[in-house]
Coordinates of C-alpha atoms in Angstrom, one line a residue:
Chain K
M1 CA 9.8 9.3 -21.3
P2 CA 9.6 13.1 -20.9
R3 CA 6.8 13.4 -23.4
S4 CA 4.3 11.0 -21.8
R5 CA 5.2 12.3 -18.4
W6 CA 4.2 15.8 -19.2
L7 CA 1.2 15.0 -21.4
G8 CA -1.2 14.3 -18.6
P9 CA -0.5 17.4 -16.5
A10 CA -0.5 19.5 -19.7
A11 CA -3.9 18.1 -20.7
A12 CA -5.2 18.8 -17.1
A13 CA -4.0 22.4 -17.3
G14 CA -5.8 22.8 -20.6
V15 CA -9.0 21.4 -19.2
L16 CA -8.7 23.7 -16.2
L17 CA -8.3 26.7 -18.5
V18 CA -11.4 25.8 -20.4
M19 CA -13.3 25.3 -17.2
A20 CA -12.3 28.6 -15.7
P21 CA -15.2 30.7 -17.0
F22 CA -17.9 28.0 -16.5
G23 CA -19.1 29.3 -13.2
Y24 CA -20.7 32.3 -14.9
T25 CA -21.1 31.2 -18.5
L26 CA -23.0 27.9 -18.3
K27 CA -26.6 27.2 -17.3
L28 CA -27.2 27.0 -13.6
G29 CA -28.2 23.3 -13.7
I30 CA -25.0 22.4 -15.5
V31 CA -22.8 24.4 -13.1
T32 CA -24.4 22.5 -10.2
T33 CA -23.8 19.2 -11.9
I34 CA -20.2 19.9 -12.5
T35 CA -19.8 21.1 -8.9
A36 CA -21.3 17.8 -7.7
A37 CA -18.7 16.0 -9.8
L38 CA -15.9 18.1 -8.4
M39 CA -17.0 17.4 -4.9
L40 CA -17.1 13.7 -5.6
A41 CA -13.6 14.0 -7.2
L42 CA -12.3 15.7 -4.0
V43 CA -13.6 13.0 -1.7
A44 CA -12.4 10.4 -4.2
H45 CA -8.9 11.9 -4.2
G46 CA -9.0 11.4 -0.4
W47 CA -10.1 7.8 -0.8
N48 CA -7.5 7.1 -3.5
M49 CA -4.6 7.9 -1.1
L50 CA -5.0 4.7 1.0
G51 CA -7.5 2.9 -1.1
G52 CA -5.9 3.4 -4.5
F53 CA -2.2 3.6 -3.9
G54 CA -2.2 1.4 -0.8
G55 CA -4.9 -1.1 -1.7
Y56 CA -6.8 -0.9 1.5
L57 CA -10.6 -0.7 0.7
N58 CA -12.3 1.9 2.8
F59 CA -16.1 1.9 2.8
G60 CA -16.3 4.6 5.4
M61 CA -15.3 7.8 3.5
A62 CA -18.8 9.3 4.3
V63 CA -17.8 9.3 8.0
F64 CA -14.9 11.7 7.4
F65 CA -16.9 13.7 5.0
G66 CA -19.8 13.8 7.4
V67 CA -17.6 14.9 10.3
G68 CA -16.5 17.8 8.1
V69 CA -20.1 18.7 7.2
Y70 CA -21.2 18.7 10.8
S71 CA -18.1 20.6 12.1
S72 CA -18.7 23.4 9.6
A73 CA -22.4 23.5 10.1
I74 CA -22.4 23.6 13.9
L75 CA -19.6 26.2 14.0
N76 CA -21.6 28.3 11.6
E77 CA -25.0 27.9 13.2
R78 CA -24.0 28.1 16.9
L79 CA -21.0 30.4 16.8
A80 CA -21.6 32.2 13.5
W81 CA -18.2 31.3 12.1
G82 CA -17.6 32.2 8.5
M83 CA -17.1 29.4 5.9
W84 CA -13.4 29.9 5.4
Q85 CA -12.8 29.8 9.2
T86 CA -14.7 26.6 9.6
L87 CA -12.8 24.7 6.8
P88 CA -9.6 24.0 8.7
V89 CA -11.6 22.8 11.7
A90 CA -13.7 20.5 9.4
A91 CA -10.5 19.0 7.9
G92 CA -8.9 18.7 11.4
L93 CA -11.8 17.0 13.1
A94 CA -12.1 14.6 10.1
V95 CA -8.4 13.7 10.7
L96 CA -9.0 13.3 14.4
T97 CA -11.9 10.9 13.6
A98 CA -9.7 8.9 11.2
L99 CA -6.9 8.6 13.8
P100 CA -8.5 6.0 16.1
V101 CA -10.0 4.2 13.1
G102 CA -6.5 3.8 11.6
L103 CA -4.8 3.0 14.9
A104 CA -7.3 0.3 15.6
T105 CA -7.3 -1.4 12.2
L106 CA -4.2 -0.6 10.2
R107 CA -1.9 -2.7 12.3
L108 CA -3.9 -5.7 10.9
R109 CA -3.6 -6.9 7.3
G110 CA -6.3 -7.7 4.9
H111 CA -10.0 -7.2 5.2
Y112 CA -10.3 -6.1 8.8
F113 CA -10.0 -2.5 7.8
A114 CA -12.6 -2.8 5.1
I115 CA -15.1 -4.4 7.4
F116 CA -14.5 -1.9 10.2
T117 CA -15.0 1.1 7.9
L118 CA -18.3 -0.4 6.7
V119 CA -19.5 -0.4 10.3
I120 CA -18.5 3.1 11.3
T121 CA -20.8 4.7 8.8
F122 CA -23.8 3.4 10.8
L123 CA -22.1 4.3 14.1
A124 CA -21.6 7.8 12.9
Q125 CA -25.2 8.1 11.7
S126 CA -26.6 7.0 15.0
A127 CA -24.3 9.3 16.9
A128 CA -25.5 12.2 14.8
L129 CA -29.1 11.2 15.3
N130 CA -28.8 11.0 19.1
L131 CA -26.3 13.6 20.2
A132 CA -27.4 17.0 21.4
I133 CA -24.7 19.0 19.6
T134 CA -25.8 17.7 16.2
N135 CA -29.5 18.5 16.9
G136 CA -30.5 14.9 16.1
A137 CA -32.9 14.3 13.2
S138 CA -33.8 18.0 13.1
G139 CA -30.5 18.8 11.5
V140 CA -28.5 22.0 11.3
Y141 CA -28.9 25.1 9.0
T142 CA -26.0 27.0 7.5
T143 CA -25.7 30.4 5.9
A144 CA -23.6 30.5 2.8
P145 CA -21.3 33.5 2.2
A146 CA -23.3 34.5 -0.9
T147 CA -27.0 35.2 -1.9
G148 CA -28.9 34.4 -5.0
P149 CA -28.8 31.2 -7.1
R150 CA -26.1 32.3 -9.5
P151 CA -23.6 33.7 -7.0
I152 CA -24.0 30.7 -4.7
A153 CA -23.6 28.2 -7.6
A154 CA -20.5 30.1 -8.9
L155 CA -19.0 30.4 -5.4
F156 CA -19.1 26.7 -4.8
Y157 CA -18.1 25.8 -8.3
Y158 CA -14.9 27.8 -7.9
C159 CA -14.3 26.6 -4.3
F160 CA -14.5 22.9 -5.3
L161 CA -12.6 23.5 -8.5
G162 CA -9.8 25.2 -6.5
F163 CA -9.6 22.4 -3.9
V164 CA -9.8 19.7 -6.6
V165 CA -6.8 21.3 -8.3
L166 CA -4.9 21.3 -5.1
A167 CA -5.8 17.7 -4.3
T168 CA -4.8 16.7 -7.8
G169 CA -1.4 18.3 -7.3
L170 CA -1.1 16.5 -4.0
A171 CA -2.0 13.2 -5.6
Y172 CA 0.5 13.8 -8.4
A173 CA 3.2 14.5 -5.8
V174 CA 2.3 11.4 -3.8
Q175 CA 2.3 9.2 -6.9
H176 CA 5.9 10.4 -7.7
S177 CA 7.3 10.4 -4.2
N178 CA 8.9 7.8 -1.9
F179 CA 5.7 7.9 0.2
G180 CA 3.8 6.9 -3.0
Y181 CA 6.3 4.1 -3.8
A182 CA 5.9 2.8 -0.3
L183 CA 2.1 2.8 -0.5
R184 CA 2.2 0.9 -3.8
A185 CA 4.7 -1.5 -2.4
I186 CA 2.4 -2.2 0.5
R187 CA -0.4 -2.8 -2.0
E188 CA 1.7 -5.4 -3.8
D189 CA 3.5 -7.2 -1.0
E190 CA 3.3 -5.8 2.5
D191 CA 5.7 -8.2 4.0
A192 CA 8.3 -7.5 1.4
A193 CA 7.8 -3.7 1.9
A194 CA 8.3 -4.1 5.7
A195 CA 11.4 -6.2 5.1
L196 CA 12.9 -3.3 3.1
G197 CA 12.4 -1.0 6.1
V198 CA 9.1 0.6 5.1
R199 CA 7.2 1.4 8.3
T200 CA 4.0 0.0 6.9
T201 CA 1.5 0.9 9.6
A202 CA 2.8 4.5 9.8
V203 CA 2.6 4.9 6.0
K204 CA -0.9 3.5 5.8
L205 CA -2.0 5.7 8.7
A206 CA -0.5 8.8 7.0
A207 CA -2.4 8.0 3.8
L208 CA -5.7 7.5 5.7
L209 CA -5.3 10.8 7.6
L210 CA -4.4 12.7 4.4
G211 CA -7.5 11.3 2.7
A212 CA -9.7 12.1 5.7
A213 CA -8.5 15.7 5.6
L214 CA -9.6 16.0 2.0
A215 CA -12.9 14.4 2.7
G216 CA -13.4 16.7 5.7
L217 CA -12.7 19.7 3.6
A218 CA -15.2 18.6 1.0
G219 CA -17.7 18.1 3.8
G220 CA -17.1 21.6 5.2
L221 CA -17.8 23.2 1.8
Y222 CA -20.8 21.0 1.2
A223 CA -22.4 22.1 4.5
F224 CA -22.5 25.6 3.2
Q225 CA -23.5 24.7 -0.3
T226 CA -26.6 22.6 0.7
G227 CA -27.7 25.0 3.5
Y228 CA -29.4 22.3 5.6
I229 CA -27.9 19.0 6.8
E230 CA -29.3 16.0 8.6
P231 CA -27.8 12.7 9.7
T232 CA -28.9 10.1 7.2
G233 CA -28.2 12.2 4.1
T234 CA -24.8 13.2 5.5
F235 CA -23.4 9.9 6.7
S236 CA -24.7 8.0 3.7
L237 CA -23.3 4.7 2.6
G238 CA -24.2 5.9 -0.9
L239 CA -21.4 8.4 -0.9
S240 CA -18.9 5.9 0.5
L241 CA -19.7 3.5 -2.3
D242 CA -19.8 6.2 -5.0
V243 CA -16.3 7.1 -4.0
V244 CA -15.0 3.6 -4.5
L245 CA -16.9 3.3 -7.8
V246 CA -15.3 6.6 -8.9
C247 CA -11.8 5.4 -8.2
V248 CA -12.3 1.9 -9.7
I249 CA -13.8 3.4 -12.9
G250 CA -11.3 6.2 -13.2
G251 CA -8.3 4.2 -12.2
L252 CA -7.0 3.2 -8.8
G253 CA -3.8 4.8 -7.6
T254 CA -3.4 7.4 -10.3
W255 CA -3.9 11.1 -10.0
Q256 CA -6.2 11.1 -13.0
G257 CA -8.5 8.4 -11.7
P258 CA -10.7 10.4 -9.3
L259 CA -11.1 13.2 -12.0
L260 CA -12.1 10.9 -14.8
G261 CA -14.2 8.6 -12.6
A262 CA -16.1 11.5 -10.9
G263 CA -17.1 12.9 -14.2
I264 CA -18.3 9.6 -15.6
V265 CA -20.2 8.6 -12.5
V266 CA -22.0 11.9 -12.0
L267 CA -23.0 12.1 -15.7
L268 CA -24.1 8.6 -15.7
E269 CA -26.2 9.0 -12.5
Q270 CA -27.9 12.1 -13.9
W271 CA -28.6 10.5 -17.3
L272 CA -29.9 7.3 -15.7
R273 CA -32.1 9.3 -13.4
T274 CA -33.9 11.1 -16.2
L275 CA -33.9 8.0 -18.3
F276 CA -35.7 5.9 -15.6
A277 CA -38.2 8.7 -15.0
T278 CA -39.2 8.9 -18.7
V279 CA -39.0 5.3 -19.9
H280 CA -41.8 3.0 -19.1
P281 CA -41.2 -0.5 -20.6
F282 CA -44.5 -2.5 -20.7
G283 CA -46.1 0.4 -18.9
W284 CA -44.0 -0.2 -15.8
T285 CA -42.5 2.6 -13.8
I286 CA -38.8 1.9 -13.0
P287 CA -37.8 3.2 -9.5
I288 CA -35.1 5.9 -9.8
E289 CA -32.9 4.0 -7.4
S290 CA -32.4 1.4 -10.1
N291 CA -29.5 3.5 -11.3
R292 CA -27.5 1.9 -8.4
I293 CA -28.0 -1.4 -10.1
V294 CA -26.5 -0.1 -13.3
L295 CA -23.6 1.5 -11.4
G296 CA -23.0 -1.7 -9.4
L297 CA -23.0 -3.7 -12.7
L298 CA -20.4 -1.2 -14.0
L299 CA -18.3 -1.8 -10.9
V300 CA -18.3 -5.5 -11.5
L301 CA -17.5 -5.1 -15.2
F302 CA -14.5 -2.8 -14.5
A303 CA -13.3 -5.1 -11.7
L304 CA -13.4 -8.0 -14.1
Y305 CA -12.3 -6.5 -17.4
A306 CA -10.7 -3.1 -16.9
K307 CA -8.9 -3.4 -13.7
R308 CA -6.9 -0.3 -14.2
G309 CA -9.9 1.9 -15.0
V310 CA -10.2 4.6 -17.6
A311 CA -6.8 6.0 -16.6
G312 CA -5.3 2.6 -17.4
I313 CA -6.5 2.8 -21.0
F314 CA -4.1 5.7 -21.5
R315 CA -1.2 4.3 -19.4
P316 CA -1.6 0.6 -19.3
A317 CA 1.6 0.0 -17.4
R318 CA 0.8 2.2 -14.5
G319 CA -1.8 2.5 -11.8
S320 CA -3.0 -0.4 -9.6
Q321 CA -5.3 -3.3 -10.4
L322 CA -8.4 -3.9 -8.4
N323 CA -8.0 -7.0 -6.4
V324 CA -10.8 -8.0 -4.0
Chain J
M1 CA 28.4 -14.3 21.9
S2 CA 30.4 -13.4 18.9
A3 CA 29.9 -11.2 15.9
G4 CA 27.0 -11.9 13.5
L5 CA 23.4 -12.8 13.8
S6 CA 22.2 -15.5 16.2
L7 CA 19.1 -17.3 17.2
V8 CA 19.3 -18.3 20.8
D9 CA 17.1 -21.1 22.1
A10 CA 14.1 -19.9 20.2
S11 CA 10.7 -21.4 20.4
A12 CA 8.0 -20.2 18.1
G13 CA 4.7 -21.2 16.5
Y14 CA 1.7 -19.8 14.8
F15 CA -1.4 -21.3 16.6
G16 CA -2.0 -22.2 20.2
H17 CA 0.5 -24.5 21.8
D18 CA 1.7 -25.8 18.5
L19 CA 5.5 -25.3 18.4
V20 CA 7.1 -25.1 15.0
L21 CA 10.5 -24.2 16.6
D22 CA 11.5 -25.8 19.8
G23 CA 14.7 -24.3 21.3
V24 CA 16.5 -23.7 18.1
R25 CA 20.0 -22.2 18.1
L26 CA 21.6 -20.8 14.9
H27 CA 24.6 -18.6 14.4
A28 CA 25.7 -16.8 11.3
P29 CA 29.2 -15.2 11.6
P30 CA 30.5 -12.6 9.1
G31 CA 32.4 -13.8 6.1
W32 CA 30.6 -17.2 6.2
V33 CA 27.7 -18.8 4.4
T34 CA 25.7 -20.5 7.0
A35 CA 23.1 -22.9 5.5
V36 CA 20.1 -24.2 7.3
L37 CA 18.7 -27.4 5.8
G38 CA 16.0 -29.8 6.6
P39 CA 13.0 -31.6 5.2
N40 CA 9.7 -29.9 4.6
G41 CA 8.1 -28.7 7.8
S42 CA 11.2 -28.8 9.9
G43 CA 11.0 -25.2 10.7
K44 CA 13.6 -23.6 8.4
S45 CA 11.4 -20.8 7.1
T46 CA 9.9 -20.2 10.5
A47 CA 13.5 -19.8 11.9
L48 CA 14.1 -17.2 9.2
R49 CA 10.9 -15.4 10.0
V50 CA 11.9 -15.2 13.6
L51 CA 15.4 -14.0 12.8
Y52 CA 14.1 -11.2 10.6
G53 CA 11.3 -10.3 13.0
F54 CA 8.2 -11.2 11.1
L55 CA 7.4 -13.6 13.9
R56 CA 8.1 -13.0 17.5
P57 CA 9.5 -16.0 19.4
R58 CA 7.6 -17.2 22.4
E59 CA 10.9 -17.9 24.1
G60 CA 14.5 -17.2 23.2
R61 CA 16.3 -14.3 21.6
V62 CA 17.6 -12.9 18.4
V63 CA 21.0 -11.4 18.9
L64 CA 23.0 -9.2 16.6
D65 CA 26.6 -8.6 17.6
D66 CA 25.8 -9.1 21.4
R67 CA 22.8 -6.8 21.1
D68 CA 19.4 -8.3 21.8
I69 CA 17.1 -7.3 18.9
T70 CA 14.3 -9.7 19.6
D71 CA 11.8 -6.8 20.1
T72 CA 13.1 -4.6 17.3
P73 CA 10.4 -4.1 14.7
V74 CA 10.9 -5.5 11.2
D75 CA 11.1 -2.1 9.6
E76 CA 14.0 -1.0 11.9
R77 CA 16.2 -4.0 11.0
T78 CA 17.5 -2.6 7.8
G79 CA 18.9 0.2 9.8
L80 CA 20.9 -2.3 11.8
G81 CA 22.5 -3.7 8.7
V82 CA 20.3 -6.8 8.4
A83 CA 18.6 -7.5 5.0
F84 CA 16.3 -10.1 3.8
L85 CA 16.0 -11.7 0.3
P86 CA 12.6 -13.3 0.2
Q87 CA 11.6 -16.5 -1.5
G88 CA 10.3 -16.5 -5.1
R89 CA 9.7 -13.4 -7.2
S90 CA 9.4 -10.5 -4.8
V91 CA 10.0 -7.4 -7.0
F92 CA 7.1 -4.9 -7.0
P93 CA 5.8 -5.4 -10.5
R94 CA 4.1 -2.0 -11.0
L95 CA 7.0 -0.1 -9.7
T96 CA 9.9 0.6 -12.1
V97 CA 13.3 -0.9 -11.6
E98 CA 14.6 2.3 -10.2
E99 CA 11.6 2.7 -7.9
N100 CA 12.2 -0.8 -6.6
L101 CA 15.7 0.1 -5.7
R102 CA 14.7 3.4 -4.1
L103 CA 12.3 1.4 -1.9
G104 CA 15.2 -0.7 -0.8
A105 CA 16.8 2.5 0.5
W106 CA 13.6 3.8 2.0
S107 CA 15.1 4.4 5.4
L108 CA 17.3 7.1 3.7
R109 CA 14.3 8.9 2.3
R110 CA 15.0 12.1 4.2
D111 CA 18.5 12.2 2.9
R112 CA 18.1 12.5 -0.9
R113 CA 21.8 12.7 -1.7
R114 CA 22.7 9.5 0.2
L115 CA 19.6 7.8 -1.2
N116 CA 20.7 8.6 -4.8
E117 CA 24.2 7.5 -4.1
A118 CA 23.0 4.2 -2.7
V119 CA 20.8 3.6 -5.8
D120 CA 23.6 4.6 -8.2
R121 CA 26.0 2.2 -6.5
M122 CA 23.5 -0.6 -7.2
F123 CA 23.4 0.4 -10.9
D124 CA 27.2 0.3 -10.9
R125 CA 27.2 -3.1 -9.3
Y126 CA 24.6 -4.6 -11.7
P127 CA 25.0 -2.7 -14.9
L128 CA 22.5 -5.0 -16.7
L129 CA 19.8 -3.1 -14.8
V130 CA 20.8 0.3 -16.2
P131 CA 18.9 0.1 -19.5
L132 CA 15.9 -1.3 -17.6
R133 CA 15.8 1.6 -15.2
A134 CA 12.4 3.1 -16.1
K135 CA 10.8 -0.2 -16.9
P136 CA 8.1 -1.7 -14.6
A137 CA 9.7 -4.6 -12.8
G138 CA 6.7 -6.8 -13.7
G139 CA 8.1 -7.1 -17.3
L140 CA 11.6 -8.3 -16.3
S141 CA 12.8 -11.8 -17.1
G142 CA 13.4 -14.2 -14.2
G143 CA 17.1 -13.4 -14.2
Q144 CA 16.7 -9.7 -14.4
A145 CA 14.2 -9.8 -11.5
R146 CA 16.6 -11.8 -9.4
L147 CA 19.3 -9.2 -10.1
L148 CA 16.9 -6.5 -9.0
E149 CA 16.1 -8.4 -5.9
F150 CA 19.8 -8.6 -5.1
G151 CA 20.2 -4.9 -5.7
R152 CA 17.2 -4.0 -3.6
T153 CA 18.5 -6.2 -0.8
L154 CA 22.1 -4.8 -1.0
V155 CA 21.3 -1.1 -1.5
L156 CA 21.9 -0.2 2.1
D157 CA 25.1 -2.3 2.2
P158 CA 23.9 -4.8 4.9
R159 CA 26.4 -6.8 7.0
I160 CA 23.9 -9.7 7.4
V161 CA 21.9 -11.1 4.6
L162 CA 19.1 -13.6 5.2
V163 CA 18.2 -15.6 2.1
D164 CA 15.1 -17.7 1.7
E165 CA 15.1 -20.5 -0.9
P166 CA 17.2 -18.6 -3.5
S167 CA 16.7 -21.1 -6.3
V168 CA 13.0 -21.7 -6.2
G169 CA 11.3 -21.1 -9.6
L170 CA 14.5 -20.3 -11.5
S171 CA 16.0 -22.0 -14.5
P172 CA 19.0 -24.2 -13.9
A173 CA 21.3 -21.8 -15.6
L174 CA 20.1 -18.9 -13.4
V175 CA 20.5 -21.0 -10.3
D176 CA 24.3 -21.2 -10.8
E177 CA 24.5 -17.4 -11.2
V178 CA 22.5 -16.9 -8.0
Y179 CA 24.8 -19.1 -5.9
E180 CA 27.8 -17.4 -7.5
E181 CA 26.4 -14.0 -6.4
L182 CA 25.9 -15.3 -2.9
G183 CA 29.5 -16.4 -2.9
K184 CA 30.5 -12.9 -3.8
L185 CA 28.5 -11.5 -0.9
K186 CA 30.3 -13.8 1.4
D187 CA 33.7 -12.7 0.0
E188 CA 32.7 -9.1 0.7
G189 CA 32.7 -10.1 4.4
R190 CA 28.9 -10.3 4.9
A191 CA 27.3 -12.9 7.0
I192 CA 25.0 -15.0 4.8
L193 CA 22.3 -17.1 6.4
L194 CA 20.8 -19.4 3.7
V195 CA 17.7 -21.5 4.1
D196 CA 17.5 -23.9 1.2
Q197 CA 15.8 -27.0 -0.2
N198 CA 18.5 -27.2 -2.9
I199 CA 20.8 -29.2 -0.6
K200 CA 23.7 -29.9 -3.0
A201 CA 24.0 -26.3 -4.0
A202 CA 23.7 -25.0 -0.5
V203 CA 26.2 -27.4 0.9
G204 CA 28.6 -26.6 -2.0
L205 CA 28.5 -23.0 -1.0
A206 CA 28.2 -23.2 2.8
D207 CA 31.0 -22.9 5.3
Y208 CA 28.8 -24.2 8.1
V209 CA 25.6 -26.3 8.0
Y210 CA 22.8 -26.7 10.4
T211 CA 20.0 -29.2 9.9
L212 CA 16.7 -29.0 11.6
A213 CA 14.2 -31.8 12.2
Y214 CA 10.8 -31.5 13.8
G215 CA 11.6 -27.9 14.8
R216 CA 14.7 -28.9 16.7
N217 CA 18.4 -28.7 16.0
H218 CA 19.5 -32.0 14.4
L219 CA 23.0 -32.1 13.0
E220 CA 25.5 -29.3 12.5
G221 CA 29.1 -28.9 11.5
E222 CA 31.5 -27.5 8.9
R223 CA 30.9 -28.2 5.3
Q224 CA 33.5 -31.0 5.0
R225 CA 31.7 -33.1 7.5
F226 CA 28.6 -33.0 5.4
G227 CA 30.1 -33.3 2.0
D228 CA 30.3 -37.1 2.1
Q229 CA 27.1 -37.7 4.1
L230 CA 24.8 -35.8 1.8
D231 CA 23.2 -38.8 0.1
Q232 CA 22.8 -40.5 3.5
L233 CA 21.2 -37.3 4.9
I234 CA 18.7 -37.0 2.1
K235 CA 17.6 -40.6 2.4
E236 CA 17.2 -40.1 6.1
W237 CA 15.0 -37.0 5.5
L238 CA 12.8 -38.9 3.1
Q239 CA 12.0 -41.4 5.8
L240 CA 11.4 -38.8 8.5

């Protein structure tokens, strides 16, 4: 099937070509919105490694992201490291954080991992609130390597775009490698995979660490993009859930899933936000947070009726189904 | 001990002091089909789980050619020449036929040439799979899936093959083919350890038969001894 195999990557390359000048040609607000989608896509690529290919639901992606955010911010504020120098450290520390999480939970099957990852977000939040190095609730300031609204927006647009391209390439490689087959086999029947000689714990751990590195990288960039960070906004359950939503909507265990899903989720969130602010049925004011209800409903609908996400519409035979 | 795979005085269970296996001995020598029979709940499947390493025995040992492999993790057993053919449909439905076979040779993943050779050998052995190469295994018929499972189990050319309930869920015509294929594996000199509810077929194929009851060894002997007692045995089990 050479045609269908190359269709996806070719389309992606075409989209990339169209997106190349956006950093300077589009309105500032739109550039920032696309950047937000790219960041979400990067973290979602990270989640997809174990969650999508391997079928282990991770509700703690914000922790690895947050460790990246704080690593970069602290190195920048305290030691005046430049953005590019801090990024490897951000990714590395996110991996180091993921290591004990994986070692403790991935030997077990089933839901232990999901429950544990749900808890660690709150652990990380309270650690960041109480530790001296994170400056508690006062937060940390960063200095971006650019000044002025347009240069800053363009810089982060291109940084996130670049890393998303790399992460997409990585996801494509994983999907078509022995490592990827092993992850999908684990998802489908872990005992049978082990019986074939797949070292399931090691494979799951590797996928978790790979994902944590991507999330940490995204966090490191985000620290510089936003300029000021604090614990609750950084270690937010909202991001952890958004990432799952992105992959479910886009398509679990496919390299296209995080890209499609992130675009849809960010657009929808923005649209709902403005909609809820302007529409007043019966004179009521709808709280902006209601958009989570709509997104939650969407998650349920996809879980029930479109288990392979948007990517599954194009390639029904591939990708993984959502099974909870 | 002699060549082959043995379970030596193994006791095992899942919860608390509940023993599913109580001092069970089994031995599967090369070139033989060794059948393990017994009524439901007699510990057949648990014995197989212990032999393959999914369940660690509380007492006793698993021995492969005089080597104690009780503590060898499941995923290292393929490397020792032991393979497992699980019960029921066990192909990975979203992986293609070829990807399923490649997974069977996963321990060769760092040696692409040998991996490709091993996979190609399976396509030579089961030419019916060749046109299905790029198809997701979920779309295969029952017989095709069983062939793929055989291929995936044999891709590393194991000396010992553990088989769990090979005929469950198959049409009668396919069942014959499965036992024929198992006979072929035996003729190739492999040790086959067969756990089965299909007593007639299993005894027909077996060289040596063990029966378990309440987690203990019950009867054992060469096939001839069992051939004429079969009906008696089944009746006995129904009353157990």
